[in-house]
Short mmCIF file of C-alpha atoms in Angstrom, two decimals:
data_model
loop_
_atom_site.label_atom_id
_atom_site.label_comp_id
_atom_site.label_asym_id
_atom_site.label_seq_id
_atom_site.Cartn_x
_atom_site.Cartn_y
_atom_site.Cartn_z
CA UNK A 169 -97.39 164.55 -123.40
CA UNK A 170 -100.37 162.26 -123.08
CA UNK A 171 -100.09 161.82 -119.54
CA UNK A 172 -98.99 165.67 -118.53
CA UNK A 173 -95.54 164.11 -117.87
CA UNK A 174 -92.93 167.74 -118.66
CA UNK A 175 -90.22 166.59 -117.47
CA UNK A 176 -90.42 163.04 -119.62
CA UNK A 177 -91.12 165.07 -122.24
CA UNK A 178 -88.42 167.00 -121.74
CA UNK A 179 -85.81 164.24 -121.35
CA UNK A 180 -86.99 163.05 -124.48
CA UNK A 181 -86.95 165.84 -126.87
CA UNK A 182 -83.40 165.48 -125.63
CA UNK A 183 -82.57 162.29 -126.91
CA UNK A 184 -84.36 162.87 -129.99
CA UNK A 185 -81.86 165.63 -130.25
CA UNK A 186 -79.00 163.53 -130.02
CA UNK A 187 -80.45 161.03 -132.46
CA UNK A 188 -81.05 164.01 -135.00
CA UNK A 189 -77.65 165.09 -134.18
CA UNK A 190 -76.06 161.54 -134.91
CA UNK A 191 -77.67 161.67 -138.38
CA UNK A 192 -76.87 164.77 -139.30
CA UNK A 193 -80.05 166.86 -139.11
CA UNK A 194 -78.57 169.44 -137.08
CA UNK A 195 -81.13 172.23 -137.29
CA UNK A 196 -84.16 169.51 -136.40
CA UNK A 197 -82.19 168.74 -133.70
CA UNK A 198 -81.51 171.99 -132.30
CA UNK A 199 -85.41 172.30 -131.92
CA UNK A 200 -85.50 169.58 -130.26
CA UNK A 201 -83.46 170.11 -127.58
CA UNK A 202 -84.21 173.68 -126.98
CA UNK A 203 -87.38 171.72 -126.06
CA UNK A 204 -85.63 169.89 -123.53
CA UNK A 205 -83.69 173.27 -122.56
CA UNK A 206 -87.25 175.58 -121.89
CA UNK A 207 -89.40 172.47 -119.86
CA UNK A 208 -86.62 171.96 -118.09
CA UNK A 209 -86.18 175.50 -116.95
CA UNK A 210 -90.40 175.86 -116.77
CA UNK A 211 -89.80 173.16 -114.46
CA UNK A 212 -86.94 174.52 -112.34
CA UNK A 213 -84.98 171.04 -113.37
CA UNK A 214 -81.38 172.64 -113.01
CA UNK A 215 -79.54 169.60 -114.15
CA UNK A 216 -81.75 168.77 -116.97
CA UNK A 217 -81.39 172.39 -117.92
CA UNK A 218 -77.21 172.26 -117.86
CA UNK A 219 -77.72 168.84 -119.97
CA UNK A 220 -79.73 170.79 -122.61
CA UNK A 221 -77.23 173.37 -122.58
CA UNK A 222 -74.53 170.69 -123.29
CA UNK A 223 -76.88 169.09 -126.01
CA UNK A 224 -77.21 172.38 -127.66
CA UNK A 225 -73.52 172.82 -127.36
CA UNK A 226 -72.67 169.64 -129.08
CA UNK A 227 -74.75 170.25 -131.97
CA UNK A 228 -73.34 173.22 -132.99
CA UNK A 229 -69.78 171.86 -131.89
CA UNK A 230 -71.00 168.79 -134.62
CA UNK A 231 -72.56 170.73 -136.93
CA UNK A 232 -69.69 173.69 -137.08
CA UNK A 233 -67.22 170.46 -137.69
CA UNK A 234 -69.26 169.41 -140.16
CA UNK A 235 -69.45 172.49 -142.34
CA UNK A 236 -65.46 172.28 -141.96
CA UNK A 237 -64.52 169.10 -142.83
CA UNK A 238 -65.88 169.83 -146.55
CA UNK A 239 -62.71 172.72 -146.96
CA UNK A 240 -60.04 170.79 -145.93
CA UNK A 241 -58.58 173.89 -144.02
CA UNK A 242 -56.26 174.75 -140.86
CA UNK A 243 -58.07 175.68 -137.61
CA UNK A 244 -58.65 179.61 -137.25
CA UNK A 245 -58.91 180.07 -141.45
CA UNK A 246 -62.67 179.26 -141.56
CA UNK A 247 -65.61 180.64 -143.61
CA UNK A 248 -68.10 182.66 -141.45
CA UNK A 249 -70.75 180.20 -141.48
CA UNK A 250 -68.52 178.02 -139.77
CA UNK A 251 -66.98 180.61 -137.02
CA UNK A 252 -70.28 181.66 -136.33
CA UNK A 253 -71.65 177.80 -135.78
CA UNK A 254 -68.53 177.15 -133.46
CA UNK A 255 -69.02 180.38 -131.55
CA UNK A 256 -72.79 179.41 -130.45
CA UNK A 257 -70.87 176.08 -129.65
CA UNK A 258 -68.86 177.31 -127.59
CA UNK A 259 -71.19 180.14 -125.46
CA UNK A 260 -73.37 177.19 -125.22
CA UNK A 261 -70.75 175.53 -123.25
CA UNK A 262 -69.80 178.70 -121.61
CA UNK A 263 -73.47 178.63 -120.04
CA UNK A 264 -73.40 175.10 -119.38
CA UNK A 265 -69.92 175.15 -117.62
CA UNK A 266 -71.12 178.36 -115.16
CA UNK A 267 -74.03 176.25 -114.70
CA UNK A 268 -72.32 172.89 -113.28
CA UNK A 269 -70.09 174.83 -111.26
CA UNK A 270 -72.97 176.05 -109.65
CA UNK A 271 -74.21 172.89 -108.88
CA UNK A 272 -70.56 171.73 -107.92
CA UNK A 273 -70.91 168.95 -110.81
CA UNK A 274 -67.00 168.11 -111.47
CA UNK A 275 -67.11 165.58 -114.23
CA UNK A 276 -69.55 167.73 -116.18
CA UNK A 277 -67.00 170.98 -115.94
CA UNK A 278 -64.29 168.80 -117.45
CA UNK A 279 -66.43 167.40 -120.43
CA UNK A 280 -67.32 171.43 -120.77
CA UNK A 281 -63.46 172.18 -120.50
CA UNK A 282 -62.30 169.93 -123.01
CA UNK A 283 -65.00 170.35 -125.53
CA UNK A 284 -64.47 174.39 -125.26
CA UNK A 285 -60.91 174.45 -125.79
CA UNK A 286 -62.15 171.85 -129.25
CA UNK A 287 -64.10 174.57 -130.23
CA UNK A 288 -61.76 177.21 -129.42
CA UNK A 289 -58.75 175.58 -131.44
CA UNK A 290 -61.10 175.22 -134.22
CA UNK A 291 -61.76 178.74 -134.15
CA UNK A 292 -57.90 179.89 -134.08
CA UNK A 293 -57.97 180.90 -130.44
CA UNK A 294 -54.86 178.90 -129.74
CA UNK A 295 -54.32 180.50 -126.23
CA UNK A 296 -57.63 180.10 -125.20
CA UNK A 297 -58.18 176.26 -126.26
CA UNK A 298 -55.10 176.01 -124.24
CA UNK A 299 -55.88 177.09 -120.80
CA UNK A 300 -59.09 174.95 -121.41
CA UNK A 301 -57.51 172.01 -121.68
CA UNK A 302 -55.18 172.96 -118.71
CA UNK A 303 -58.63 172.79 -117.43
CA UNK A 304 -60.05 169.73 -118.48
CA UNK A 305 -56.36 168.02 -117.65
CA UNK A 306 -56.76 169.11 -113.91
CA UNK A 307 -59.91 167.45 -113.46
CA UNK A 308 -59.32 164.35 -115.52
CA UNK A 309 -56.04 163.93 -113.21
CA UNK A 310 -58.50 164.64 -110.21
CA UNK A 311 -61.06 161.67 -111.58
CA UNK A 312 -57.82 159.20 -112.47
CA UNK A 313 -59.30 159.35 -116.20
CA UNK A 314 -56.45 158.04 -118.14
CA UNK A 315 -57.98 158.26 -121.43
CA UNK A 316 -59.21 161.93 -120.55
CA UNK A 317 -55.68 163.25 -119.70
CA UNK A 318 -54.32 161.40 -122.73
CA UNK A 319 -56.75 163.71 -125.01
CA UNK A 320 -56.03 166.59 -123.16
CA UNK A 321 -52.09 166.24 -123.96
CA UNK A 322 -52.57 165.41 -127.15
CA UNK A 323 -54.92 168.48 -127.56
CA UNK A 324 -52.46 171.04 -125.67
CA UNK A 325 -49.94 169.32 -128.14
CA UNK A 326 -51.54 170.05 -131.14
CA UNK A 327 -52.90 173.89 -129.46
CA UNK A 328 -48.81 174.78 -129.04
CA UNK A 329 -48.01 173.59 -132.24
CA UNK A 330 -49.53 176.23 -134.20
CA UNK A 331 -48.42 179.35 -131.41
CA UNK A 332 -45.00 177.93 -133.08
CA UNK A 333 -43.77 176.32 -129.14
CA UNK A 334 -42.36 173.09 -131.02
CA UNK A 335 -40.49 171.81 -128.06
CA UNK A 336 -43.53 171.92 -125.11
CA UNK A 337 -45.86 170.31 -128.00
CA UNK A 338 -42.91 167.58 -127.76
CA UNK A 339 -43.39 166.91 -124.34
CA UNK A 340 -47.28 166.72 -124.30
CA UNK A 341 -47.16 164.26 -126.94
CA UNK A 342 -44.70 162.20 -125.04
CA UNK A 343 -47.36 162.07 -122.38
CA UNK A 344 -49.70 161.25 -125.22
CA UNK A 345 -47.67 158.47 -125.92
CA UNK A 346 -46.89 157.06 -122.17
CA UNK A 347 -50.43 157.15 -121.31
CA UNK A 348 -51.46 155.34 -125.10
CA UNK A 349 -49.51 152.55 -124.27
CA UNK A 350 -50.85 152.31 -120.38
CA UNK A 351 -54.10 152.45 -121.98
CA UNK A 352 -52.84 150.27 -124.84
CA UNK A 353 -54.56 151.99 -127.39
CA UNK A 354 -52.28 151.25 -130.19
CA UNK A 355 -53.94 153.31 -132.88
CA UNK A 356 -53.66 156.22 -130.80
CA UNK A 357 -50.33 154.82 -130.24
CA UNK A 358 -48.93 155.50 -133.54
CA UNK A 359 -51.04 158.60 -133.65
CA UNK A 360 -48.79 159.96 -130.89
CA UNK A 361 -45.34 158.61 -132.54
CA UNK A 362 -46.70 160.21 -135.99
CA UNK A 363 -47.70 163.87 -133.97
CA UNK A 364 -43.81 163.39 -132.39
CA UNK A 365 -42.26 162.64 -135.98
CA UNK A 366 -43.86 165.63 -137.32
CA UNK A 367 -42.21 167.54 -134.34
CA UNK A 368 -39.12 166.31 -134.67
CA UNK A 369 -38.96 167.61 -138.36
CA UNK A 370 -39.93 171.19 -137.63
CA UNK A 371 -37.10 170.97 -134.50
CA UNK A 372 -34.92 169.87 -137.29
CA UNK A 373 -33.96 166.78 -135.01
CA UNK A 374 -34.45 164.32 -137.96
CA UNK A 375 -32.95 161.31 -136.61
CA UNK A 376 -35.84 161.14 -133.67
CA UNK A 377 -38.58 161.93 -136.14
CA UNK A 378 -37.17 158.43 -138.66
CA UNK A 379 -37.80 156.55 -135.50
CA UNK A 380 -40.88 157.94 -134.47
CA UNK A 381 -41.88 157.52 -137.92
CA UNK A 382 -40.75 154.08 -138.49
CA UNK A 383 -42.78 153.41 -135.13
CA UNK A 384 -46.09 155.06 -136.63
CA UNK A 385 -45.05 152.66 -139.58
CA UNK A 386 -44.62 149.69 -137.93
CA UNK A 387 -47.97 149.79 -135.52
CA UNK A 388 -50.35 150.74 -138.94
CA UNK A 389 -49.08 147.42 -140.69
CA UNK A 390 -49.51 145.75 -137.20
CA UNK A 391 -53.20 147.38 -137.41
CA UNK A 392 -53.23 146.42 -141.27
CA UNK A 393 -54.41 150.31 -141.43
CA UNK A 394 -53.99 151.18 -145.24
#
């Protein structure tokens, strides 16, 4: 500010908005990057003005799962506090997505993809967070982002799961799995084999769900995870 520098400025209300985020102080840090979001657009700064968007995004998106955690709830049944914290989440990202397309910005549509169908699923729009992370599969396929395409399966797994589709929820979290042990990630390893066990017991087929199980078993003693 000293030195007449906006878009400095600008950058860093930003990170001080991240910062607030990280600790919690969600409102403080929705000022602060609302900062970052009008210098940026004073200054005609179209990516720093898509990055503010995606700030602003991600503290609701934080602040919404915040609020949530503390009523121990499945996604869609949510106090209005909380919808209405998720939906300025997600038209947040809306603008931010129409934004990097615009600027032809790949990698930033898929971060936008995958973190609208979150918000979506959080919200109960199963069929919407699921053509998201159709989305945000595409383009992590595109980019060869292994760990990207494993959360998107694991996400489209856990959308079809509650429109009652049981058997394509099984496949995704095979994927899940496959790619967890390319990646060998075992903790989202047995993660996968504990999604697949679950599965199994609402497709009745209870001999794959011991095994899966058993292998969720095995890998948290492996991990010594209590």
């Amino acid at each position: 500010r000293t030195i007449g520098d906006r878009i400095g400025e600008a950058k860093a209300s930003g990170n001080l908005g991240n910062t607030l985020k990280i600790l919690g102080q969600f409102d403080e840090a929705v000022v602060c990057c609302q900062r970052h979001l009008d210098i940026s657009r004073e200054q005609g700064d179209k990516v720093g003005e898509a990055r503010a968007l995606y700030n602003i995004g991600n503290v609701y998106h934080a602040k919404g799962k915040h609020l949530s955690w503390n009523m121990a709830q499945d996604p869609g049944y949510l106090p209005q506090e909380v919808k209405d914290t998720l939906q300025k989440a997600s038209e947040y990202y809306e603008r931010n997505l129409s934004l990097v397309k615009e600027l032809g910005d790949r990698a930033a549509q898929g971060r936008a993809y995958g973190n609208l169908g979150n918000t979506h699923y959080l919200l109960g729009n199963f069929s919407e967070a699921i053509a998201f992370h159709k989305e945000r599969l595409a383009i992590a396929k595109e980019f060869g982002d292994k760990a990207a395409e494993r959360r998107a399966y694991s996400n489209l797994g856990n959308a079809h799961i509650f429109l009652g589709r049981f058997d394509i929820s099984t496949e995704y979290y095979k994927k899940t799995l496959q790619l967890s042990r390319q990646l060998k990630d075992q903790a989202v390893e047995a993660q996968a084999c504990y999604s697949l066990g679950n599965t199994c017991t609402l497709l009745q087929d209870y001999e794959r769900a011991i095994e899966y199980h058993l292998r969720h078993l095995v890998i948290a003693q492996e991990l010594g995870d209590r």
